[in-house]
Short mmCIF file of C-alpha atoms and ligand atoms in Angstrom, two decimals:
data_model
loop_
_atom_site.label_atom_id
_atom_site.label_comp_id
_atom_site.label_asym_id
_atom_site.label_seq_id
_atom_site.Cartn_x
_atom_site.Cartn_y
_atom_site.Cartn_z
CA MET A 843 -15.49 -34.34 -12.88
CA GLU A 844 -17.58 -36.85 -10.97
CA THR A 845 -16.61 -35.26 -7.63
CA CYS A 846 -17.87 -31.84 -8.75
CA GLY A 847 -20.44 -30.42 -6.32
CA LYS A 848 -19.86 -33.23 -3.79
CA VAL A 849 -18.00 -33.43 -0.51
CA ILE A 850 -14.60 -35.11 -1.03
CA LYS A 851 -13.19 -37.40 1.67
CA CYS A 852 -9.39 -37.38 1.70
CA ARG A 853 -6.32 -37.19 3.93
CA ALA A 854 -4.94 -34.03 5.49
CA ALA A 855 -2.31 -33.21 8.11
CA VAL A 856 -4.17 -31.53 10.96
CA ALA A 857 -2.42 -29.35 13.56
CA TRP A 858 -4.60 -29.85 16.66
CA GLY A 859 -2.64 -27.37 18.78
CA PRO A 860 0.79 -25.75 19.19
CA HIS A 861 3.86 -27.89 20.00
CA LYS A 862 2.19 -31.07 18.73
CA LEU A 863 3.07 -33.39 15.87
CA LEU A 864 0.82 -33.00 12.83
CA SER A 865 -1.68 -35.80 12.56
CA ILE A 866 -2.71 -37.37 9.24
CA GLU A 867 -6.50 -37.55 9.42
CA ASP A 868 -9.45 -38.40 7.19
CA VAL A 869 -11.19 -35.08 6.48
CA GLU A 870 -14.16 -33.91 4.45
CA VAL A 871 -13.62 -31.08 1.98
CA ALA A 872 -16.80 -29.24 0.96
CA PRO A 873 -17.32 -28.10 -2.64
CA PRO A 874 -16.17 -24.58 -3.53
CA LYS A 875 -18.70 -21.79 -3.06
CA ALA A 876 -18.99 -18.80 -5.41
CA HIS A 877 -15.59 -17.35 -6.38
CA GLU A 878 -13.73 -20.30 -4.86
CA VAL A 879 -11.66 -23.09 -6.39
CA ARG A 880 -11.14 -26.67 -5.15
CA VAL A 881 -7.62 -27.92 -5.88
CA LYS A 882 -6.11 -31.41 -5.81
CA ILE A 883 -2.69 -30.78 -4.25
CA LEU A 884 0.12 -32.83 -5.81
CA ALA A 885 3.23 -31.27 -4.24
CA ALA A 886 3.80 -29.13 -1.14
CA GLY A 887 6.97 -27.59 0.28
CA ILE A 888 7.59 -27.10 4.01
CA CYS A 889 8.40 -23.48 4.90
CA ARG A 890 9.62 -22.15 8.24
CA THR A 891 6.42 -20.10 8.52
CA ASP A 892 4.44 -23.37 8.90
CA ASP A 893 6.83 -24.26 11.72
CA HIS A 894 6.34 -20.82 13.34
CA VAL A 895 2.64 -21.78 13.71
CA ILE A 896 3.48 -25.15 15.25
CA GLU A 897 5.88 -23.38 17.63
CA GLY A 898 3.05 -21.00 18.61
CA ALA A 899 5.01 -17.98 17.33
CA MET A 900 2.62 -16.74 14.65
CA GLY A 901 -0.32 -14.51 15.56
CA GLY A 902 -3.91 -14.71 14.37
CA ILE A 903 -4.08 -18.53 14.11
CA ASN A 904 -6.94 -20.69 15.36
CA PHE A 905 -6.50 -24.44 15.97
CA PRO A 906 -7.29 -27.02 14.72
CA VAL A 907 -5.83 -25.91 11.41
CA ILE A 908 -4.52 -27.45 8.19
CA LEU A 909 -1.18 -25.72 7.51
CA GLY A 910 0.89 -25.52 4.31
CA HIS A 911 1.19 -22.58 1.92
CA GLU A 912 3.79 -23.68 -0.63
CA GLY A 913 1.86 -26.06 -2.84
CA ALA A 914 0.96 -26.82 -6.42
CA GLY A 915 -1.82 -28.87 -7.91
CA VAL A 916 -4.62 -29.27 -10.41
CA VAL A 917 -8.07 -27.69 -10.23
CA GLU A 918 -10.79 -30.27 -9.45
CA SER A 919 -13.80 -27.92 -9.64
CA VAL A 920 -14.68 -24.24 -9.44
CA GLY A 921 -17.52 -22.35 -7.79
CA GLU A 922 -20.00 -20.04 -9.45
CA GLY A 923 -18.52 -16.91 -11.00
CA VAL A 924 -14.95 -18.21 -11.45
CA THR A 925 -14.04 -17.33 -15.01
CA ASP A 926 -10.24 -17.34 -15.30
CA ILE A 927 -9.60 -20.86 -13.93
CA LYS A 928 -11.17 -24.18 -14.97
CA PRO A 929 -11.00 -27.84 -13.90
CA GLY A 930 -7.74 -29.45 -15.05
CA ASP A 931 -5.69 -26.23 -14.89
CA LYS A 932 -2.33 -26.41 -13.12
CA VAL A 933 -2.32 -23.85 -10.31
CA ILE A 934 -0.32 -22.46 -7.41
CA PRO A 935 -2.16 -21.36 -4.24
CA LEU A 936 -0.99 -17.86 -3.29
CA CYS A 937 -0.17 -17.05 0.35
CA ILE A 938 -0.80 -13.37 -0.45
CA PRO A 939 -3.96 -12.80 -2.49
CA GLN A 940 -4.44 -10.13 -5.12
CA CYS A 941 -8.05 -8.95 -4.98
CA GLY A 942 -7.32 -6.33 -7.63
CA LYS A 943 -9.72 -3.86 -6.03
CA CYS A 944 -8.30 -2.61 -2.69
CA SER A 945 -6.12 0.50 -2.39
CA SER A 946 -2.97 -1.64 -2.10
CA CYS A 947 -3.82 -3.69 -5.20
CA LEU A 948 -4.49 -0.45 -7.11
CA HIS A 949 -1.17 1.10 -5.95
CA PRO A 950 1.79 0.28 -8.20
CA GLU A 951 4.34 -0.05 -5.38
CA THR A 952 2.84 -2.70 -3.06
CA ASN A 953 1.48 -6.23 -3.08
CA CYS A 954 0.08 -6.05 0.46
CA CYS A 955 -3.56 -6.67 -0.50
CA PHE A 956 -6.14 -5.86 2.16
CA LYS A 957 -7.19 -9.52 2.09
CA THR A 958 -3.85 -10.77 3.47
CA HIS A 959 -3.65 -12.62 6.77
CA SER A 960 -1.92 -9.70 8.51
CA LYS A 961 -4.93 -7.45 7.82
CA GLU A 962 -7.64 -10.02 8.41
CA PRO A 963 -6.81 -13.59 9.57
CA GLN A 964 -7.49 -16.17 6.87
CA ASN A 965 -8.57 -18.97 9.22
CA LEU A 966 -11.94 -18.97 7.48
CA MET A 967 -13.03 -18.44 3.91
CA PRO A 968 -14.34 -14.98 2.91
CA ASP A 969 -17.92 -15.94 3.96
CA LYS A 970 -16.51 -16.71 7.46
CA SER A 971 -17.06 -20.46 7.30
CA THR A 972 -14.67 -23.38 6.78
CA ARG A 973 -14.67 -25.99 4.01
CA PHE A 974 -12.87 -28.59 6.19
CA THR A 975 -14.31 -30.94 8.81
CA CYS A 976 -12.67 -33.81 10.69
CA ASN A 977 -14.62 -36.22 12.91
CA GLY A 978 -17.52 -33.77 12.84
CA MET A 979 -15.34 -30.88 14.00
CA GLN A 980 -14.67 -27.74 11.94
CA VAL A 981 -11.02 -27.31 10.94
CA ASN A 982 -9.51 -23.91 10.07
CA HIS A 983 -7.81 -22.83 6.88
CA PHE A 984 -4.29 -21.35 6.85
CA LEU A 985 -3.45 -18.29 4.73
CA TRP A 986 -6.40 -19.44 2.60
CA ASN A 987 -4.03 -22.15 1.25
CA SER A 988 -3.91 -25.26 3.53
CA THR A 989 -1.74 -27.20 1.12
CA PHE A 990 -1.06 -30.05 3.58
CA SER A 991 -4.25 -31.70 2.36
CA GLU A 992 -4.99 -33.87 -0.67
CA TYR A 993 -7.76 -31.39 -1.55
CA THR A 994 -8.18 -27.77 -0.49
CA VAL A 995 -10.55 -24.90 -1.25
CA ILE A 996 -9.15 -21.46 -2.01
CA PRO A 997 -10.69 -18.08 -2.94
CA GLU A 998 -10.07 -17.31 -6.61
CA ASP A 999 -8.05 -14.20 -5.62
CA ALA A 1000 -5.46 -16.53 -4.08
CA VAL A 1001 -4.94 -18.96 -6.98
CA ALA A 1002 -2.66 -18.47 -9.99
CA LYS A 1003 -2.95 -20.54 -13.15
CA ILE A 1004 0.47 -21.59 -14.44
CA ASP A 1005 1.95 -23.11 -17.59
CA ALA A 1006 0.63 -26.63 -18.21
CA ASP A 1007 4.20 -27.89 -18.82
CA MET A 1008 5.56 -26.73 -15.46
CA PRO A 1009 6.60 -29.63 -13.19
CA LEU A 1010 4.58 -29.35 -9.96
CA ASP A 1011 7.38 -30.52 -7.65
CA LYS A 1012 9.24 -27.31 -8.56
CA ALA A 1013 6.16 -25.13 -9.06
CA CYS A 1014 5.30 -25.39 -5.37
CA LEU A 1015 8.37 -23.34 -4.42
CA PHE A 1016 6.86 -20.36 -6.26
CA GLY A 1017 4.00 -20.41 -3.74
CA CYS A 1018 6.29 -19.00 -1.04
CA GLY A 1019 10.02 -19.58 -0.44
CA PHE A 1020 11.54 -18.90 -3.84
CA SER A 1021 9.26 -16.03 -4.83
CA THR A 1022 9.70 -14.42 -1.40
CA GLY A 1023 13.49 -14.40 -1.44
CA TYR A 1024 14.02 -13.68 -5.14
CA GLY A 1025 11.47 -10.84 -5.07
CA ALA A 1026 12.96 -9.32 -1.90
CA ALA A 1027 16.16 -8.78 -3.92
CA VAL A 1028 14.78 -7.74 -7.31
CA ASN A 1029 11.54 -5.96 -6.29
CA THR A 1030 11.91 -4.68 -2.73
CA ALA A 1031 15.62 -3.86 -2.53
CA LYS A 1032 16.01 -3.37 -6.29
CA VAL A 1033 19.62 -4.59 -6.06
CA GLN A 1034 21.84 -2.72 -8.52
CA PRO A 1035 24.56 -4.27 -10.71
CA GLY A 1036 28.02 -4.19 -9.14
CA SER A 1037 26.71 -3.79 -5.58
CA THR A 1038 27.61 -5.60 -2.35
CA CYS A 1039 24.89 -7.57 -0.52
CA ALA A 1040 24.71 -9.47 2.78
CA VAL A 1041 22.14 -12.22 3.29
CA PHE A 1042 21.47 -13.28 6.90
CA GLY A 1043 20.02 -16.80 7.08
CA LEU A 1044 20.66 -19.26 4.25
CA GLY A 1045 17.49 -21.35 4.34
CA GLY A 1046 15.08 -21.65 1.40
CA VAL A 1047 14.21 -17.95 1.62
CA GLY A 1048 17.76 -16.63 2.10
CA LEU A 1049 19.19 -18.78 -0.71
CA SER A 1050 16.45 -17.42 -2.97
CA VAL A 1051 17.60 -13.90 -2.03
CA VAL A 1052 21.10 -14.98 -3.10
CA ILE A 1053 19.68 -16.16 -6.47
CA GLY A 1054 17.94 -12.76 -6.83
CA CYS A 1055 21.05 -10.73 -5.93
CA LYS A 1056 23.06 -12.69 -8.48
CA ALA A 1057 20.40 -12.26 -11.18
CA ALA A 1058 20.41 -8.51 -10.45
CA GLY A 1059 24.18 -8.38 -11.07
CA ALA A 1060 25.53 -7.91 -7.52
CA SER A 1061 29.30 -8.32 -7.58
CA ARG A 1062 29.70 -9.38 -3.95
CA ILE A 1063 27.18 -11.51 -2.05
CA ILE A 1064 28.10 -12.33 1.55
CA GLY A 1065 26.11 -15.19 3.10
CA VAL A 1066 25.74 -15.21 6.91
CA ASP A 1067 24.59 -18.28 8.83
CA ILE A 1068 25.36 -20.03 12.12
CA ASN A 1069 25.12 -23.38 10.29
CA GLN A 1070 28.20 -23.86 8.12
CA GLY A 1071 26.48 -26.73 6.38
CA LYS A 1072 24.56 -24.09 4.38
CA PHE A 1073 27.66 -22.48 2.85
CA GLU A 1074 28.37 -24.87 -0.01
CA LYS A 1075 24.88 -24.51 -1.44
CA ALA A 1076 24.96 -20.72 -0.95
CA LYS A 1077 28.14 -20.58 -3.04
CA GLN A 1078 26.55 -22.74 -5.75
CA PHE A 1079 23.72 -20.21 -5.96
CA GLY A 1080 26.07 -17.20 -6.17
CA ALA A 1081 27.36 -16.22 -2.72
CA THR A 1082 30.93 -14.99 -3.17
CA GLU A 1083 31.84 -15.62 0.48
CA CYS A 1084 30.12 -16.94 3.62
CA ILE A 1085 30.70 -16.19 7.28
CA ASN A 1086 29.60 -17.76 10.56
CA PRO A 1087 29.03 -15.06 13.23
CA ARG A 1088 30.12 -17.59 15.88
CA ASP A 1089 33.65 -17.64 14.41
CA TYR A 1090 34.26 -14.03 15.53
CA ASP A 1091 34.56 -12.35 18.89
CA MET A 1092 32.85 -9.18 17.67
CA PRO A 1093 29.29 -8.53 16.51
CA VAL A 1094 28.53 -9.68 12.96
CA GLN A 1095 27.71 -6.13 11.81
CA GLU A 1096 31.25 -5.07 12.75
CA VAL A 1097 32.68 -8.03 10.86
CA LEU A 1098 30.75 -6.93 7.77
CA LEU A 1099 31.92 -3.32 8.16
CA GLU A 1100 35.50 -4.58 8.34
CA MET A 1101 35.00 -6.79 5.27
CA THR A 1102 33.81 -3.75 3.32
CA GLY A 1103 36.61 -1.34 4.33
CA GLY A 1104 34.42 0.34 6.96
CA GLU A 1105 31.74 1.21 4.40
CA GLY A 1106 28.99 -1.34 5.03
CA VAL A 1107 26.98 -3.22 2.43
CA ALA A 1108 24.60 -1.60 -0.05
CA TYR A 1109 21.84 -4.15 0.68
CA SER A 1110 21.22 -6.50 3.58
CA PHE A 1111 18.44 -9.04 4.06
CA GLU A 1112 17.25 -10.66 7.28
CA CYS A 1113 15.83 -14.09 6.38
CA ILE A 1114 15.60 -15.68 9.84
CA GLY A 1115 12.92 -13.95 11.92
CA ASN A 1116 15.31 -12.84 14.72
CA ILE A 1117 14.89 -9.22 15.84
CA ASP A 1118 18.51 -8.91 17.01
CA VAL A 1119 19.69 -9.98 13.58
CA MET A 1120 17.24 -7.52 11.95
CA LYS A 1121 18.98 -4.71 13.84
CA ALA A 1122 22.44 -6.07 13.03
CA ALA A 1123 21.48 -6.23 9.34
CA LEU A 1124 20.48 -2.55 9.43
CA GLU A 1125 23.70 -1.59 11.21
CA ALA A 1126 25.73 -3.47 8.59
CA CYS A 1127 24.38 -1.18 5.85
CA HIS A 1128 26.17 1.72 4.21
CA ILE A 1129 25.66 4.93 6.21
CA GLY A 1130 24.47 7.04 3.28
CA TYR A 1131 22.54 4.72 1.01
CA GLY A 1132 22.32 1.23 2.53
CA THR A 1133 18.98 -0.55 2.33
CA SER A 1134 18.06 -3.34 4.74
CA VAL A 1135 15.10 -5.60 4.05
CA ILE A 1136 13.24 -7.60 6.72
CA VAL A 1137 12.07 -10.87 5.20
CA GLY A 1138 12.03 -13.17 8.25
CA GLY A 1139 8.83 -13.38 10.26
CA ALA A 1140 9.44 -12.10 13.82
CA PRO A 1141 7.59 -13.81 16.71
CA ALA A 1142 4.12 -12.38 17.41
CA GLY A 1143 4.32 -9.26 19.59
CA ALA A 1144 8.10 -8.78 19.18
CA GLU A 1145 9.36 -5.19 19.16
CA ILE A 1146 12.73 -3.66 18.23
CA SER A 1147 14.44 -0.63 19.77
CA PHE A 1148 17.13 1.04 17.69
CA SER A 1149 18.91 4.34 17.31
CA PRO A 1150 17.03 6.66 14.94
CA MET A 1151 20.48 7.95 13.87
CA LEU A 1152 20.76 4.79 11.78
CA LEU A 1153 17.95 6.05 9.54
CA PHE A 1154 18.68 9.77 10.04
CA THR A 1155 22.01 9.25 8.33
CA GLY A 1156 20.49 7.86 5.16
CA ARG A 1157 19.86 4.16 5.56
CA THR A 1158 16.51 2.72 4.44
CA TRP A 1159 14.70 -0.03 6.35
CA LYS A 1160 12.04 -2.00 4.49
CA GLY A 1161 9.98 -5.13 4.86
CA SER A 1162 9.10 -7.55 2.10
CA ILE A 1163 6.11 -9.83 2.08
CA PHE A 1164 5.99 -12.53 -0.60
CA GLY A 1165 8.81 -10.77 -2.43
CA GLY A 1166 6.67 -7.77 -3.32
CA TRP A 1167 5.00 -9.69 -6.17
CA LYS A 1168 1.46 -8.74 -7.06
CA SER A 1169 0.74 -12.40 -6.77
CA LYS A 1170 -1.98 -13.44 -9.21
CA GLU A 1171 -0.54 -11.52 -12.15
CA CYS A 1172 3.22 -11.90 -11.44
CA ILE A 1173 3.68 -15.51 -10.29
CA PRO A 1174 2.63 -17.10 -13.63
CA ARG A 1175 5.18 -14.82 -15.36
CA LEU A 1176 7.87 -15.83 -12.85
CA VAL A 1177 7.11 -19.49 -13.57
CA SER A 1178 7.46 -18.79 -17.29
CA ASP A 1179 10.85 -17.14 -16.63
CA TYR A 1180 11.94 -20.33 -14.85
CA MET A 1181 10.83 -22.42 -17.82
CA ALA A 1182 12.79 -20.06 -20.10
CA LYS A 1183 15.83 -20.88 -17.87
CA LYS A 1184 16.31 -17.28 -16.67
CA PHE A 1185 17.25 -18.69 -13.23
CA ASN A 1186 17.59 -22.10 -11.65
CA LEU A 1187 16.13 -23.01 -8.29
CA ASP A 1188 16.18 -26.81 -8.48
CA GLY A 1189 18.93 -27.11 -5.84
CA LEU A 1190 16.59 -25.65 -3.22
CA VAL A 1191 14.82 -29.01 -3.03
CA THR A 1192 17.06 -31.17 -0.84
CA HIS A 1193 14.49 -33.80 0.16
CA THR A 1194 11.36 -35.35 -1.32
CA LEU A 1195 9.07 -37.35 0.97
CA PRO A 1196 5.64 -38.94 0.67
CA PHE A 1197 2.93 -36.78 2.29
CA ASP A 1198 2.44 -39.09 5.27
CA LYS A 1199 6.07 -38.49 6.34
CA ILE A 1200 5.34 -34.79 6.88
CA ASN A 1201 6.61 -34.76 10.50
CA GLU A 1202 9.97 -36.12 9.27
CA GLY A 1203 10.05 -33.20 6.85
CA PHE A 1204 9.61 -30.72 9.72
CA GLU A 1205 12.35 -32.48 11.68
CA LEU A 1206 14.75 -32.11 8.73
CA LEU A 1207 14.02 -28.36 8.74
CA ARG A 1208 14.43 -27.95 12.51
CA SER A 1209 17.71 -29.87 12.56
CA GLY A 1210 19.12 -27.70 9.77
CA GLN A 1211 19.57 -30.62 7.37
CA SER A 1212 17.10 -29.57 4.68
CA ILE A 1213 16.57 -26.46 2.59
CA ARG A 1214 13.21 -27.45 1.19
CA THR A 1215 11.47 -30.77 1.64
CA VAL A 1216 8.80 -31.32 -1.00
CA LEU A 1217 5.96 -33.63 -0.03
CA THR A 1218 4.41 -35.63 -2.83
CA PHE A 1219 0.83 -36.87 -2.77
P1 LIG B 815 15.02 -21.77 7.46
O1 LIG B 815 14.84 -22.18 8.85
O2 LIG B 815 15.18 -22.80 6.39
O3 LIG B 815 16.30 -20.79 7.35
C1 LIG B 815 16.73 -19.94 8.37
C2 LIG B 815 18.27 -19.97 8.40
O4 LIG B 815 18.71 -19.01 9.37
C3 LIG B 815 18.86 -21.31 8.82
O5 LIG B 815 19.81 -21.72 7.85
C4 LIG B 815 19.50 -21.04 10.18
O6 LIG B 815 20.67 -21.79 10.41
C5 LIG B 815 19.82 -19.54 10.06
N1 LIG B 815 19.94 -18.84 11.34
C6 LIG B 815 19.21 -19.03 12.47
N2 LIG B 815 19.61 -18.16 13.43
C7 LIG B 815 20.62 -17.43 12.89
C8 LIG B 815 21.43 -16.36 13.38
N3 LIG B 815 21.28 -15.88 14.61
N4 LIG B 815 22.36 -15.82 12.55
C9 LIG B 815 22.52 -16.30 11.29
N5 LIG B 815 21.77 -17.32 10.76
C10 LIG B 815 20.83 -17.86 11.56
O7 LIG B 815 13.76 -20.81 7.14
P2 LIG B 815 13.15 -20.28 5.74
O8 LIG B 815 14.26 -19.93 4.81
O9 LIG B 815 12.05 -21.19 5.31
O10 LIG B 815 12.41 -18.95 6.30
C11 LIG B 815 13.19 -17.89 6.82
C12 LIG B 815 12.32 -16.84 7.47
O11 LIG B 815 11.54 -16.17 6.46
C13 LIG B 815 11.30 -17.38 8.48
O12 LIG B 815 11.20 -16.48 9.57
C14 LIG B 815 10.00 -17.39 7.70
O13 LIG B 815 8.87 -17.28 8.55
C15 LIG B 815 10.18 -16.13 6.88
C16 LIG B 815 9.33 -16.06 5.65
N6 LIG B 815 8.88 -14.82 5.25
C17 LIG B 815 8.11 -14.68 4.17
C18 LIG B 815 7.68 -13.33 3.75
O14 LIG B 815 6.74 -13.19 2.95
N7 LIG B 815 8.35 -12.28 4.22
C19 LIG B 815 7.76 -15.79 3.41
C20 LIG B 815 8.28 -17.03 3.77
C21 LIG B 815 9.05 -17.17 4.90
ZN1 LIG B 816 -6.37 -6.27 -2.77
ZN1 LIG B 817 6.39 -19.59 3.50
#
């Protein structure tokens, strides 16, 4: 391509600091260095994790930063040494990389690669420099993705090549929300056929958990949300019943115990990022074999206190990052499963907006009106 090896000038949404609107700016995007890929982003979803950064609730972030980690696009050029991806390929940036070499990548049971943001902040590229500048100022990367930009540069370990026929406005959801929720059910919890599940929080992530529980053959899926507007969609995706904790004068975990004849649910999922709900989700689990999965991102520095008896008596408490998928190898297969109609996620996209209306997209999320807004470029 004629842009190969050159700096590209394009538009990006820059977060200059917490609690500020994103600002569409002209930025320069440097060419990819060795083992990096420059991608033209064509669709990007808005996830609550992006909003956590804007709200100042996510640790390890340096401003100014270009957010976004749920995108899809086409490779513009590749740096030296990139062999599995070429210009023109359709790709999904991965918010959890798979380096293939660290002890986590070599272990069969985890996807928590040592190159993830929680181990080493991904504000900069692996060589500790940035590929973005704006008005002469260096701008940070986010989760090595920064999909709220017309062009972005990503390490090859954090890019998955997908089927050329996959529509990009749906492919972007595989970069975070859908894969996270669906995988939390099928990989992390390993939901069994005929079981009872409770899903706390029915946003893009929680509804994807519902899709996963249904695909795994759960017979009862109880959706829990304080926004009743989410219930209809949850039922379309497979929730068998939905409850609003505010409709009861007892704690939601007691409501769930009552609904299950005092037994508790086999699997519960916290998809909000609220530590009180995380504890309630554990308490709502079956005493002997219940498994509760933390999917929501708690505010930086938050801590939980709980009775160890909850675990002593047989419950399991787990966390799930990006649905447990070993990202680079599994996400292309998950996309192929979607194309083979093994599940349907299209209803997760409630709004489509042009990129420059990105702040409206965040407002739709904050006001509870949207599940996923997809920005088109
Ligand atoms: P969202 O805001 O679309 O959905 C959250 C839902 O929770 C909304 O429907 C709210 O109404 C509901 N809610 C809020 N408070 C309560 C409450 N007290 N009780 C019941 N329901 C409540 O967010 P999302 O689906 O995009 O993301 C959900 C969380 O998952 C968020 O914390 C995000 O940071 C995290 C996340 N984790 C990963 C991961 O890898 N583990 C990936 C992506 C997102
Ligand atoms: Zn690794
Ligand atoms: Zn996300």
